[in-house]
Amino acid sequence: MEDDAPVIYGLEFQARALTPQTAETDAIRFLVGTQSLKYDNQIHIIDFDDENNIINKNVLLHQAGEIWHISASPADKGVLATCYNKTSDSRVQACAAVWRMPKELESGSHESPDDPASTAQTLELLCHLDNGAHGNVACVVWEPMGDGKKVISLADSHILLWDLQASSSQAVLASSAALEGRGQLRFTAGRWSPHHNCTQVATASDTTLRGWDTRSMSQIYCIENAHGQLVRDLDFNPNKQYYLASCGDDCKVKFWDTRNVTEPVKTLEEHSHWVWSVRYNHSHDQLVLTGSSDSRVILSNMVSISSEPFGHLVDDDDVSDPEEHHAEKSKEPLQDNVIATYEEHEDSVYAVDWASADPWLFASLSYDGRLVINRVPRALKYHILL
C-alpha cells in the first residue's frame, strides 16, 4: 500500500545517534547526530510531514566533535544532551554536554530544504556533564517523567546522577556509584525506568545487566551473563513495571522480569549479527523494534508478555449474537511473531526509535547516514486498535 511506503533521508556524514524529540507531542520529530572526523559535526532536526509523506530538516552545527549518543529532554523541546569525542593532545576523550537549540527551531519552523543560502546555526552550550573527570561518557539518560532537571551519565565504570540547576546552565553532581570487580569494567548503555516513581535505572556493562536505586545509588538486581557477548542496549516496558528488554552481540534480544532474573522470560533470535538497539513502543508494549549490523530492522509482536496478552477482552453480556461471540477474540494469548523485517538499509543499523507524537511511526538510522521513517503495517494497527 502506498501509505505504508518508507520515507528515506540521507545525511552526507556517517551517523549512529538518533532520538525522538521526547517533549514534542504534536509534531513527528527526530534528532540525528553525525560522526565526521574531517568536518564540523551536525545535528539534523528531522520533521516528518505525515500528510504529505515528506521530510523537512534543519541543521545545527555541533562543533564539539563526533556524536556517539544523543538524548532529548522530556520536559523542554529545546534542550538535548550529546556524548561526543573530543581530541586533545592526540588523546581522544568521550565527553557529554547539555545544549539548547535556537528558539525558532524548537517547534518546527523549516528552511526550504533546497535553499542553498540557509546557513547552519549553532547550538548553545548549557553545561558540561563532567568533562572527563570520571572517564569516557557512554550515554546520558533523562529522568523520564521529570521536569528535565535530573540526568544520569554513564562514564567508564561510574554511574553519575546530575541535578541541572537554573535553566540547565549548571550541572551539580548529586550522587554516584561505581562498578566493582576485576578488569576494565565499563558501562555500554543505560535506561531510566518510567516506573517506581522514577527511582530505578538499568545499566549494561559487558554481559551484565544491573538495576540501581537512584535514591541510594545502590544495586537492586544483577543479571550476570544476560547475553553471551557484550550487551548493546536495553529498554523498559512502558506498561509493565518489572519488564526489561536487552540486546547484544550474541545476536539475541531478551526479555526479563527483574523480580526473577535467573532466566529471560522470552528470547528472540531473528537477527544474524550484533543487535545494537531495542525499543518498546510507548503506547502498545507488544510492539518491539530492533536494529542490527545485519542491516535489518525487525518489528516484533511480543504479545504474550505484553500488558494485553489476551487482546481486548469482551464481556459476554456485550455480545448478543452467539455467532458474533464466536468470532470475538478467544481468551487464549495471541502468538508472538515477527510482524515485518525492513531492509531499506545497506549498512549497520545503529539506532531505532519510535516517534513521540505518533505511536505508529518509527525511525531507523544506519552508519552510512541513511535515516528511514516507517509505519507499523496498517492491518496490524487496526487489529490492535479494534
mmCIF file of C-alpha atoms in Angstrom:
data_model
loop_
_atom_site.group_PDB
_atom_site.id
_atom_site.type_symbol
_atom_site.label_atom_id
_atom_site.label_comp_id
_atom_site.label_asym_id
_atom_site.label_seq_id
_atom_site.Cartn_x
_atom_site.Cartn_y
_atom_site.Cartn_z
ATOM 1 C CA MET A 1 0.000 0.000 0.000
ATOM 2 C CA GLU A 2 1.290 3.401 -0.900
ATOM 3 C CA ASP A 3 0.581 4.662 2.578
ATOM 4 C CA ASP A 4 2.967 2.212 4.227
ATOM 5 C CA ALA A 5 5.919 3.110 1.988
ATOM 6 C CA PRO A 6 9.103 4.106 3.833
ATOM 7 C CA VAL A 7 10.496 7.623 3.604
ATOM 8 C CA ILE A 8 14.285 7.836 3.298
ATOM 9 C CA TYR A 9 16.564 10.743 4.154
ATOM 10 C CA GLY A 10 20.306 10.705 3.522
ATOM 11 C CA LEU A 11 22.826 12.634 5.616
ATOM 12 C CA GLU A 12 26.135 13.449 3.992
ATOM 13 C CA PHE A 13 28.085 12.156 7.002
ATOM 14 C CA GLN A 14 28.125 8.890 8.876
ATOM 15 C CA ALA A 15 25.815 8.732 11.868
ATOM 16 C CA ARG A 16 24.857 6.495 14.751
ATOM 17 C CA ALA A 17 22.969 8.736 17.197
ATOM 18 C CA LEU A 18 19.187 9.085 16.983
ATOM 19 C CA THR A 19 16.467 10.222 19.385
ATOM 20 C CA PRO A 20 12.876 11.363 19.112
ATOM 21 C CA GLN A 21 12.268 14.869 20.432
ATOM 22 C CA THR A 22 10.654 13.498 23.567
ATOM 23 C CA ALA A 23 8.924 16.669 24.754
ATOM 24 C CA GLU A 24 7.274 17.205 21.355
ATOM 25 C CA THR A 25 3.818 15.652 21.373
ATOM 26 C CA ASP A 26 2.340 17.215 18.228
ATOM 27 C CA ALA A 27 4.963 17.140 15.502
ATOM 28 C CA ILE A 28 6.788 13.991 14.412
ATOM 29 C CA ARG A 29 10.375 14.919 15.008
ATOM 30 C CA PHE A 30 13.708 13.148 15.370
ATOM 31 C CA LEU A 31 17.218 14.396 16.111
ATOM 32 C CA VAL A 32 20.198 12.755 14.413
ATOM 33 C CA GLY A 33 23.862 13.362 15.291
ATOM 34 C CA THR A 34 26.712 12.877 12.801
ATOM 35 C CA GLN A 35 30.176 11.344 13.046
ATOM 36 C CA SER A 36 32.715 13.055 10.844
ATOM 37 C CA LEU A 37 36.410 13.261 11.615
ATOM 38 C CA LYS A 38 37.131 15.882 8.977
ATOM 39 C CA TYR A 39 34.232 18.335 9.145
ATOM 40 C CA ASP A 40 32.182 20.053 11.789
ATOM 41 C CA ASN A 41 29.598 17.628 13.063
ATOM 42 C CA GLN A 42 25.916 18.363 12.851
ATOM 43 C CA ILE A 43 22.602 17.666 14.481
ATOM 44 C CA HIS A 44 19.858 17.224 11.926
ATOM 45 C CA ILE A 45 16.390 18.121 13.139
ATOM 46 C CA ILE A 46 14.119 15.897 11.073
ATOM 47 C CA ASP A 47 10.448 16.787 10.874
ATOM 48 C CA PHE A 48 8.192 14.294 9.184
ATOM 49 C CA ASP A 49 5.133 15.706 7.457
ATOM 50 C CA ASP A 50 2.781 12.773 7.771
ATOM 51 C CA GLU A 51 0.112 14.094 5.414
ATOM 52 C CA ASN A 52 2.433 14.724 2.502
ATOM 53 C CA ASN A 53 4.902 11.959 3.350
ATOM 54 C CA ILE A 54 7.895 14.283 3.186
ATOM 55 C CA ILE A 55 10.781 15.152 5.458
ATOM 56 C CA ASN A 56 11.776 18.701 6.366
ATOM 57 C CA LYS A 57 15.089 19.294 8.017
ATOM 58 C CA ASN A 58 17.107 21.906 9.860
ATOM 59 C CA VAL A 59 20.803 21.538 10.578
ATOM 60 C CA LEU A 60 22.609 22.661 13.718
ATOM 61 C CA LEU A 61 26.387 22.714 13.983
ATOM 62 C CA HIS A 62 27.889 20.591 16.764
ATOM 63 C CA GLN A 63 31.472 21.780 16.688
ATOM 64 C CA ALA A 64 32.441 19.914 19.848
ATOM 65 C CA GLY A 65 33.115 16.631 17.997
ATOM 66 C CA GLU A 66 31.716 13.353 16.663
ATOM 67 C CA ILE A 67 28.381 12.468 18.259
ATOM 68 C CA TRP A 68 28.142 8.977 19.735
ATOM 69 C CA HIS A 69 24.886 9.338 21.621
ATOM 70 C CA ILE A 70 22.063 11.866 21.698
ATOM 71 C CA SER A 71 19.090 12.242 24.043
ATOM 72 C CA ALA A 72 16.353 14.846 24.332
ATOM 73 C CA SER A 73 14.906 16.451 27.443
ATOM 74 C CA PRO A 74 11.474 15.028 28.327
ATOM 75 C CA ALA A 75 10.319 18.453 29.510
ATOM 76 C CA ASP A 76 11.884 21.097 27.260
ATOM 77 C CA LYS A 77 11.713 20.809 23.465
ATOM 78 C CA GLY A 78 14.793 22.954 23.014
ATOM 79 C CA VAL A 79 17.176 21.025 25.282
ATOM 80 C CA LEU A 80 19.239 17.947 24.413
ATOM 81 C CA ALA A 81 22.357 16.127 25.551
ATOM 82 C CA THR A 82 25.132 14.660 23.413
ATOM 83 C CA CYS A 83 28.047 12.358 24.127
ATOM 84 C CA TYR A 84 30.878 13.205 21.779
ATOM 85 C CA ASN A 85 34.534 12.555 21.117
ATOM 86 C CA LYS A 86 36.996 15.328 21.726
ATOM 87 C CA THR A 87 40.638 15.079 20.700
ATOM 88 C CA SER A 88 43.179 16.914 22.802
ATOM 89 C CA ASP A 89 46.947 16.251 22.833
ATOM 90 C CA SER A 90 46.292 13.346 20.450
ATOM 91 C CA ARG A 91 44.170 11.699 23.142
ATOM 92 C CA VAL A 92 40.558 11.000 22.353
ATOM 93 C CA GLN A 93 38.148 11.627 25.175
ATOM 94 C CA ALA A 94 34.407 10.964 25.278
ATOM 95 C CA CYS A 95 32.618 13.894 26.912
ATOM 96 C CA ALA A 96 28.990 14.861 27.449
ATOM 97 C CA ALA A 97 27.201 18.189 27.421
ATOM 98 C CA VAL A 98 23.723 19.680 27.573
ATOM 99 C CA TRP A 99 22.745 22.089 24.784
ATOM 100 C CA ARG A 100 19.928 24.373 23.734
ATOM 101 C CA MET A 101 18.823 24.726 20.153
ATOM 102 C CA PRO A 102 17.875 28.171 18.772
ATOM 103 C CA LYS A 103 14.397 29.233 19.942
ATOM 104 C CA GLU A 104 12.899 29.317 16.461
ATOM 105 C CA LEU A 105 13.842 25.683 15.802
ATOM 106 C CA GLU A 106 12.234 24.264 18.941
ATOM 107 C CA SER A 107 8.878 23.609 17.388
ATOM 108 C CA GLY A 108 9.392 23.027 13.751
ATOM 109 C CA SER A 109 9.827 26.065 11.535
ATOM 110 C CA HIS A 110 11.671 24.929 8.408
ATOM 111 C CA GLU A 111 14.041 26.332 5.958
ATOM 112 C CA SER A 112 13.102 25.233 2.487
ATOM 113 C CA PRO A 113 15.080 22.015 2.010
ATOM 114 C CA ASP A 114 16.874 23.151 -1.139
ATOM 115 C CA ASP A 115 17.684 26.701 -0.139
ATOM 116 C CA PRO A 116 21.476 26.939 -0.536
ATOM 117 C CA ALA A 117 21.578 30.272 1.288
ATOM 118 C CA SER A 118 20.302 28.832 4.566
ATOM 119 C CA THR A 119 23.239 28.645 6.929
ATOM 120 C CA ALA A 120 23.516 26.115 9.696
ATOM 121 C CA GLN A 121 23.001 27.528 13.162
ATOM 122 C CA THR A 122 24.927 26.542 16.231
ATOM 123 C CA LEU A 123 23.859 25.019 19.500
ATOM 124 C CA GLU A 124 24.183 26.950 22.716
ATOM 125 C CA LEU A 125 26.235 25.076 25.317
ATOM 126 C CA LEU A 126 24.321 24.994 28.608
ATOM 127 C CA CYS A 127 26.711 22.891 30.681
ATOM 128 C CA HIS A 128 29.230 20.074 30.561
ATOM 129 C CA LEU A 129 28.461 16.834 32.333
ATOM 130 C CA ASP A 130 31.792 16.049 33.880
ATOM 131 C CA ASN A 131 34.419 16.817 31.300
ATOM 132 C CA GLY A 132 36.284 13.571 31.524
ATOM 133 C CA ALA A 133 36.849 13.521 35.276
ATOM 134 C CA HIS A 134 35.251 10.096 35.664
ATOM 135 C CA GLY A 135 36.312 8.663 32.318
ATOM 136 C CA ASN A 136 34.680 8.340 28.916
ATOM 137 C CA VAL A 137 30.947 9.002 28.837
ATOM 138 C CA ALA A 138 28.918 6.338 27.008
ATOM 139 C CA CYS A 139 25.449 7.811 27.365
ATOM 140 C CA VAL A 140 23.227 10.352 29.090
ATOM 141 C CA VAL A 141 19.679 9.420 30.148
ATOM 142 C CA TRP A 142 16.992 11.794 31.384
ATOM 143 C CA GLU A 143 14.545 11.104 34.164
ATOM 144 C CA PRO A 144 11.544 10.175 32.017
ATOM 145 C CA MET A 145 8.669 11.847 33.856
ATOM 146 C CA GLY A 146 10.503 14.702 35.470
ATOM 147 C CA ASP A 147 10.968 18.389 34.836
ATOM 148 C CA GLY A 148 14.085 17.742 32.783
ATOM 149 C CA LYS A 149 16.375 18.583 35.699
ATOM 150 C CA LYS A 150 17.658 15.096 36.514
ATOM 151 C CA VAL A 151 20.005 13.174 34.237
ATOM 152 C CA ILE A 152 22.278 10.209 34.628
ATOM 153 C CA SER A 153 25.541 9.839 32.770
ATOM 154 C CA LEU A 154 27.488 6.598 32.470
ATOM 155 C CA ALA A 155 31.233 7.184 32.316
ATOM 156 C CA ASP A 156 33.514 4.140 32.148
ATOM 157 C CA SER A 157 32.697 2.366 35.436
ATOM 158 C CA HIS A 158 30.802 5.279 37.043
ATOM 159 C CA ILE A 159 27.092 5.977 37.179
ATOM 160 C CA LEU A 160 26.577 9.666 37.928
ATOM 161 C CA LEU A 161 23.340 11.413 38.889
ATOM 162 C CA TRP A 162 23.231 15.110 37.992
ATOM 163 C CA ASP A 163 20.926 17.909 39.006
ATOM 164 C CA LEU A 164 20.640 20.540 36.311
ATOM 165 C CA GLN A 165 20.325 23.882 38.052
ATOM 166 C CA ALA A 166 18.968 27.238 36.881
ATOM 167 C CA SER A 167 17.907 26.933 33.232
ATOM 168 C CA SER A 168 20.240 23.920 32.902
ATOM 169 C CA SER A 169 23.309 26.152 32.777
ATOM 170 C CA GLN A 170 24.969 24.278 35.591
ATOM 171 C CA ALA A 171 25.147 20.595 36.467
ATOM 172 C CA VAL A 172 25.678 19.560 40.072
ATOM 173 C CA LEU A 173 26.745 16.004 40.832
ATOM 174 C CA ALA A 174 24.088 14.763 43.256
ATOM 175 C CA SER A 175 25.375 11.222 43.785
ATOM 176 C CA SER A 176 27.333 8.479 42.114
ATOM 177 C CA ALA A 177 28.329 4.842 42.284
ATOM 178 C CA ALA A 178 30.947 2.696 40.600
ATOM 179 C CA LEU A 179 31.128 -0.831 39.276
ATOM 180 C CA GLU A 180 33.277 -3.025 41.440
ATOM 181 C CA GLY A 181 35.191 -6.010 40.220
ATOM 182 C CA ARG A 182 38.250 -7.103 38.335
ATOM 183 C CA GLY A 183 39.338 -5.880 34.955
ATOM 184 C CA GLN A 184 38.319 -2.882 32.894
ATOM 185 C CA LEU A 185 34.662 -2.529 33.813
ATOM 186 C CA ARG A 186 32.743 -0.176 31.547
ATOM 187 C CA PHE A 187 29.134 0.747 31.045
ATOM 188 C CA THR A 188 27.816 0.421 27.496
ATOM 189 C CA ALA A 189 24.183 1.504 27.898
ATOM 190 C CA GLY A 190 21.556 2.624 30.375
ATOM 191 C CA ARG A 191 17.835 3.398 30.604
ATOM 192 C CA TRP A 192 15.789 5.118 33.267
ATOM 193 C CA SER A 193 12.672 3.218 34.303
ATOM 194 C CA PRO A 194 9.394 5.123 33.947
ATOM 195 C CA HIS A 195 8.017 3.077 36.888
ATOM 196 C CA HIS A 196 8.627 3.081 40.672
ATOM 197 C CA ASN A 197 8.374 6.895 40.805
ATOM 198 C CA CYS A 198 11.395 7.052 38.508
ATOM 199 C CA THR A 199 13.752 5.759 41.188
ATOM 200 C CA GLN A 200 15.318 2.974 39.103
ATOM 201 C CA VAL A 201 17.869 2.874 36.326
ATOM 202 C CA ALA A 202 19.089 -0.189 34.447
ATOM 203 C CA THR A 203 22.603 -0.393 33.028
ATOM 204 C CA ALA A 204 24.563 -2.719 30.784
ATOM 205 C CA SER A 205 28.248 -3.409 31.254
ATOM 206 C CA ASP A 206 29.953 -6.187 29.337
ATOM 207 C CA THR A 207 27.497 -9.126 29.512
ATOM 208 C CA THR A 208 25.782 -7.994 32.724
ATOM 209 C CA LEU A 209 22.570 -6.059 33.372
ATOM 210 C CA ARG A 210 22.152 -4.196 36.637
ATOM 211 C CA GLY A 211 19.373 -2.269 38.303
ATOM 212 C CA TRP A 212 20.135 0.743 40.502
ATOM 213 C CA ASP A 213 18.074 2.682 43.010
ATOM 214 C CA THR A 214 18.726 6.358 42.277
ATOM 215 C CA ARG A 215 17.911 7.395 45.865
ATOM 216 C CA SER A 216 20.724 5.390 47.414
ATOM 217 C CA MET A 217 22.749 4.657 44.257
ATOM 218 C CA SER A 218 22.796 1.035 45.343
ATOM 219 C CA GLN A 219 22.329 -2.044 43.204
ATOM 220 C CA ILE A 220 18.899 -3.705 43.345
ATOM 221 C CA TYR A 221 19.361 -6.568 40.915
ATOM 222 C CA CYS A 222 22.095 -8.040 38.804
ATOM 223 C CA ILE A 223 21.711 -10.338 35.786
ATOM 224 C CA GLU A 224 25.130 -11.814 35.099
ATOM 225 C CA ASN A 225 25.746 -13.289 31.667
ATOM 226 C CA ALA A 226 22.459 -11.817 30.471
ATOM 227 C CA HIS A 227 23.931 -12.234 26.978
ATOM 228 C CA GLY A 228 26.698 -14.445 25.668
ATOM 229 C CA GLN A 229 28.569 -11.354 24.462
ATOM 230 C CA LEU A 230 28.511 -7.596 25.015
ATOM 231 C CA VAL A 231 25.113 -6.049 25.824
ATOM 232 C CA ARG A 232 24.495 -3.099 23.468
ATOM 233 C CA ASP A 233 21.154 -1.675 24.546
ATOM 234 C CA LEU A 234 18.167 -2.059 26.835
ATOM 235 C CA ASP A 235 14.696 -0.614 27.300
ATOM 236 C CA PHE A 236 11.862 -0.781 29.826
ATOM 237 C CA ASN A 237 8.361 -1.914 29.036
ATOM 238 C CA PRO A 238 6.328 1.313 29.447
ATOM 239 C CA ASN A 239 3.269 -0.511 30.834
ATOM 240 C CA LYS A 240 4.651 -3.417 32.875
ATOM 241 C CA GLN A 241 6.850 -2.228 35.668
ATOM 242 C CA TYR A 242 9.265 -5.148 36.049
ATOM 243 C CA TYR A 243 9.807 -5.889 32.377
ATOM 244 C CA LEU A 244 13.001 -5.036 30.566
ATOM 245 C CA ALA A 245 14.367 -5.865 27.092
ATOM 246 C CA SER A 246 18.064 -6.191 26.253
ATOM 247 C CA CYS A 247 20.056 -6.954 23.111
ATOM 248 C CA GLY A 248 23.656 -7.614 22.242
ATOM 249 C CA ASP A 249 26.475 -9.105 20.247
ATOM 250 C CA ASP A 250 25.147 -12.657 20.632
ATOM 251 C CA CYS A 251 22.513 -11.602 18.015
ATOM 252 C CA LYS A 252 19.750 -12.041 20.591
ATOM 253 C CA VAL A 253 17.037 -9.899 22.105
ATOM 254 C CA LYS A 254 15.978 -10.992 25.592
ATOM 255 C CA PHE A 255 13.062 -10.003 27.786
ATOM 256 C CA TRP A 256 13.447 -10.046 31.560
ATOM 257 C CA ASP A 257 11.269 -9.868 34.626
ATOM 258 C CA THR A 258 13.572 -8.141 37.101
ATOM 259 C CA ARG A 259 11.922 -9.915 40.047
ATOM 260 C CA ASN A 260 13.261 -13.239 38.811
ATOM 261 C CA VAL A 261 16.488 -12.846 36.914
ATOM 262 C CA THR A 262 17.605 -16.450 36.568
ATOM 263 C CA GLU A 263 16.086 -16.875 33.094
ATOM 264 C CA PRO A 264 14.782 -14.494 30.457
ATOM 265 C CA VAL A 265 11.009 -14.565 30.007
ATOM 266 C CA LYS A 266 11.470 -14.692 26.216
ATOM 267 C CA THR A 267 14.334 -14.697 23.733
ATOM 268 C CA LEU A 268 14.212 -13.516 20.132
ATOM 269 C CA GLU A 269 16.778 -14.861 17.701
ATOM 270 C CA GLU A 270 15.834 -13.197 14.439
ATOM 271 C CA HIS A 271 18.984 -11.169 13.695
ATOM 272 C CA SER A 272 22.112 -12.633 12.144
ATOM 273 C CA HIS A 273 24.593 -10.118 13.599
ATOM 274 C CA TRP A 274 25.034 -7.808 16.595
ATOM 275 C CA VAL A 275 21.813 -6.198 17.802
ATOM 276 C CA TRP A 276 22.549 -2.543 18.551
ATOM 277 C CA SER A 277 19.185 -1.150 19.511
ATOM 278 C CA VAL A 278 15.907 -2.300 21.099
ATOM 279 C CA ARG A 279 12.841 -0.122 21.729
ATOM 280 C CA TYR A 280 9.396 -0.774 23.142
ATOM 281 C CA ASN A 281 6.506 1.152 21.637
ATOM 282 C CA HIS A 282 5.424 3.794 24.183
ATOM 283 C CA SER A 283 1.694 3.044 23.873
ATOM 284 C CA HIS A 284 1.404 -0.550 22.672
ATOM 285 C CA ASP A 285 4.007 -2.545 24.526
ATOM 286 C CA GLN A 286 3.645 -5.668 22.403
ATOM 287 C CA LEU A 287 5.394 -3.793 19.574
ATOM 288 C CA VAL A 288 9.167 -4.069 19.845
ATOM 289 C CA LEU A 289 11.703 -2.658 17.385
ATOM 290 C CA THR A 290 15.259 -3.890 16.944
ATOM 291 C CA GLY A 291 18.125 -2.774 14.711
ATOM 292 C CA SER A 292 21.263 -4.733 13.928
ATOM 293 C CA SER A 293 24.518 -4.728 12.000
ATOM 294 C CA ASP A 294 22.870 -7.292 9.711
ATOM 295 C CA SER A 295 21.402 -4.050 8.174
ATOM 296 C CA ARG A 296 17.874 -5.047 9.113
ATOM 297 C CA VAL A 297 15.189 -3.543 11.291
ATOM 298 C CA ILE A 298 12.729 -6.024 12.761
ATOM 299 C CA LEU A 299 9.312 -5.212 14.208
ATOM 300 C CA SER A 300 8.126 -7.956 16.547
ATOM 301 C CA ASN A 301 4.778 -8.580 18.185
ATOM 302 C CA MET A 302 5.612 -9.738 21.733
ATOM 303 C CA VAL A 303 2.003 -10.013 22.716
ATOM 304 C CA SER A 304 2.336 -12.913 25.215
ATOM 305 C CA ILE A 305 4.431 -10.768 27.559
ATOM 306 C CA SER A 306 2.605 -7.514 26.903
ATOM 307 C CA SER A 307 0.128 -5.732 29.141
ATOM 308 C CA GLU A 308 -2.706 -7.094 26.984
ATOM 309 C CA PRO A 309 -1.771 -10.730 26.370
ATOM 310 C CA PHE A 310 -5.388 -11.669 25.620
ATOM 311 C CA GLY A 311 -6.209 -8.716 23.409
ATOM 312 C CA HIS A 312 -9.133 -6.534 24.478
ATOM 313 C CA LEU A 313 -11.364 -8.861 26.469
ATOM 314 C CA VAL A 314 -15.008 -8.736 25.572
ATOM 315 C CA ASP A 315 -17.694 -9.190 28.167
ATOM 316 C CA ASP A 316 -20.157 -11.995 27.413
ATOM 317 C CA ASP A 317 -23.041 -9.600 28.068
ATOM 318 C CA ASP A 318 -21.796 -7.251 25.356
ATOM 319 C CA VAL A 319 -22.302 -9.798 22.642
ATOM 320 C CA SER A 320 -25.860 -10.702 21.780
ATOM 321 C CA ASP A 321 -25.305 -12.876 18.734
ATOM 322 C CA PRO A 322 -23.648 -16.219 19.589
ATOM 323 C CA GLU A 323 -22.147 -16.367 16.098
ATOM 324 C CA GLU A 324 -20.583 -12.986 16.695
ATOM 325 C CA HIS A 325 -19.445 -14.165 20.088
ATOM 326 C CA HIS A 326 -17.574 -16.994 18.497
ATOM 327 C CA ALA A 327 -15.728 -14.573 16.278
ATOM 328 C CA GLU A 328 -14.568 -12.469 19.197
ATOM 329 C CA LYS A 329 -11.005 -12.921 20.326
ATOM 330 C CA SER A 330 -10.786 -16.139 22.276
ATOM 331 C CA LYS A 331 -9.179 -15.920 25.681
ATOM 332 C CA GLU A 332 -6.002 -17.641 24.555
ATOM 333 C CA PRO A 333 -2.916 -15.440 24.490
ATOM 334 C CA LEU A 334 -2.106 -14.347 20.977
ATOM 335 C CA GLN A 335 1.056 -15.703 19.405
ATOM 336 C CA ASP A 336 4.334 -13.797 19.374
ATOM 337 C CA ASN A 337 5.648 -13.269 15.876
ATOM 338 C CA VAL A 338 7.769 -11.110 13.643
ATOM 339 C CA ILE A 339 5.460 -8.569 12.045
ATOM 340 C CA ALA A 340 7.857 -7.226 9.460
ATOM 341 C CA THR A 341 11.520 -7.125 8.501
ATOM 342 C CA TYR A 342 12.645 -3.848 6.946
ATOM 343 C CA GLU A 343 15.543 -3.972 4.521
ATOM 344 C CA GLU A 344 15.944 -0.374 3.357
ATOM 345 C CA HIS A 345 19.409 -0.091 4.920
ATOM 346 C CA GLU A 346 22.673 -1.233 3.354
ATOM 347 C CA ASP A 347 24.856 -0.638 6.404
ATOM 348 C CA SER A 348 24.761 -1.441 10.135
ATOM 349 C CA VAL A 349 21.616 -0.121 11.803
ATOM 350 C CA TYR A 350 22.860 1.519 14.985
ATOM 351 C CA ALA A 351 19.632 3.048 16.248
ATOM 352 C CA VAL A 352 15.881 2.572 16.074
ATOM 353 C CA ASP A 353 13.272 4.632 17.884
ATOM 354 C CA TRP A 354 9.569 5.421 17.958
ATOM 355 C CA ALA A 355 8.185 8.881 17.275
ATOM 356 C CA SER A 356 6.994 10.596 20.446
ATOM 357 C CA ALA A 357 3.952 12.133 18.766
ATOM 358 C CA ASP A 358 2.691 9.122 16.787
ATOM 359 C CA PRO A 359 2.782 5.565 18.169
ATOM 360 C CA TRP A 360 2.620 4.052 14.660
ATOM 361 C CA LEU A 361 5.743 5.698 13.269
ATOM 362 C CA PHE A 362 9.375 4.828 13.819
ATOM 363 C CA ALA A 363 12.789 5.770 12.515
ATOM 364 C CA SER A 364 15.953 3.765 11.958
ATOM 365 C CA LEU A 365 19.456 5.037 11.306
ATOM 366 C CA SER A 366 22.352 3.230 9.644
ATOM 367 C CA TYR A 367 26.019 4.133 9.796
ATOM 368 C CA ASP A 368 26.117 5.428 6.211
ATOM 369 C CA GLY A 369 23.839 8.287 7.300
ATOM 370 C CA ARG A 370 20.588 6.850 5.983
ATOM 371 C CA LEU A 371 17.536 7.623 8.084
ATOM 372 C CA VAL A 372 14.378 5.669 7.252
ATOM 373 C CA ILE A 373 10.925 6.501 8.584
ATOM 374 C CA ASN A 374 8.449 3.622 8.536
ATOM 375 C CA ARG A 375 4.953 2.906 9.772
ATOM 376 C CA VAL A 376 3.513 -0.060 11.596
ATOM 377 C CA PRO A 377 1.594 -2.008 8.910
ATOM 378 C CA ARG A 378 -1.949 -0.750 8.715
ATOM 379 C CA ALA A 379 -3.598 -4.127 9.159
ATOM 380 C CA LEU A 380 -1.791 -4.652 12.460
ATOM 381 C CA LYS A 381 -2.573 -1.115 13.629
ATOM 382 C CA TYR A 382 -6.272 -1.728 13.141
ATOM 383 C CA HIS A 383 -6.026 -5.149 14.699
ATOM 384 C CA ILE A 384 -4.525 -3.577 17.836
ATOM 385 C CA LEU A 385 -6.951 -0.668 17.923
ATOM 386 C CA LEU A 386 -10.105 -2.576 17.121
#
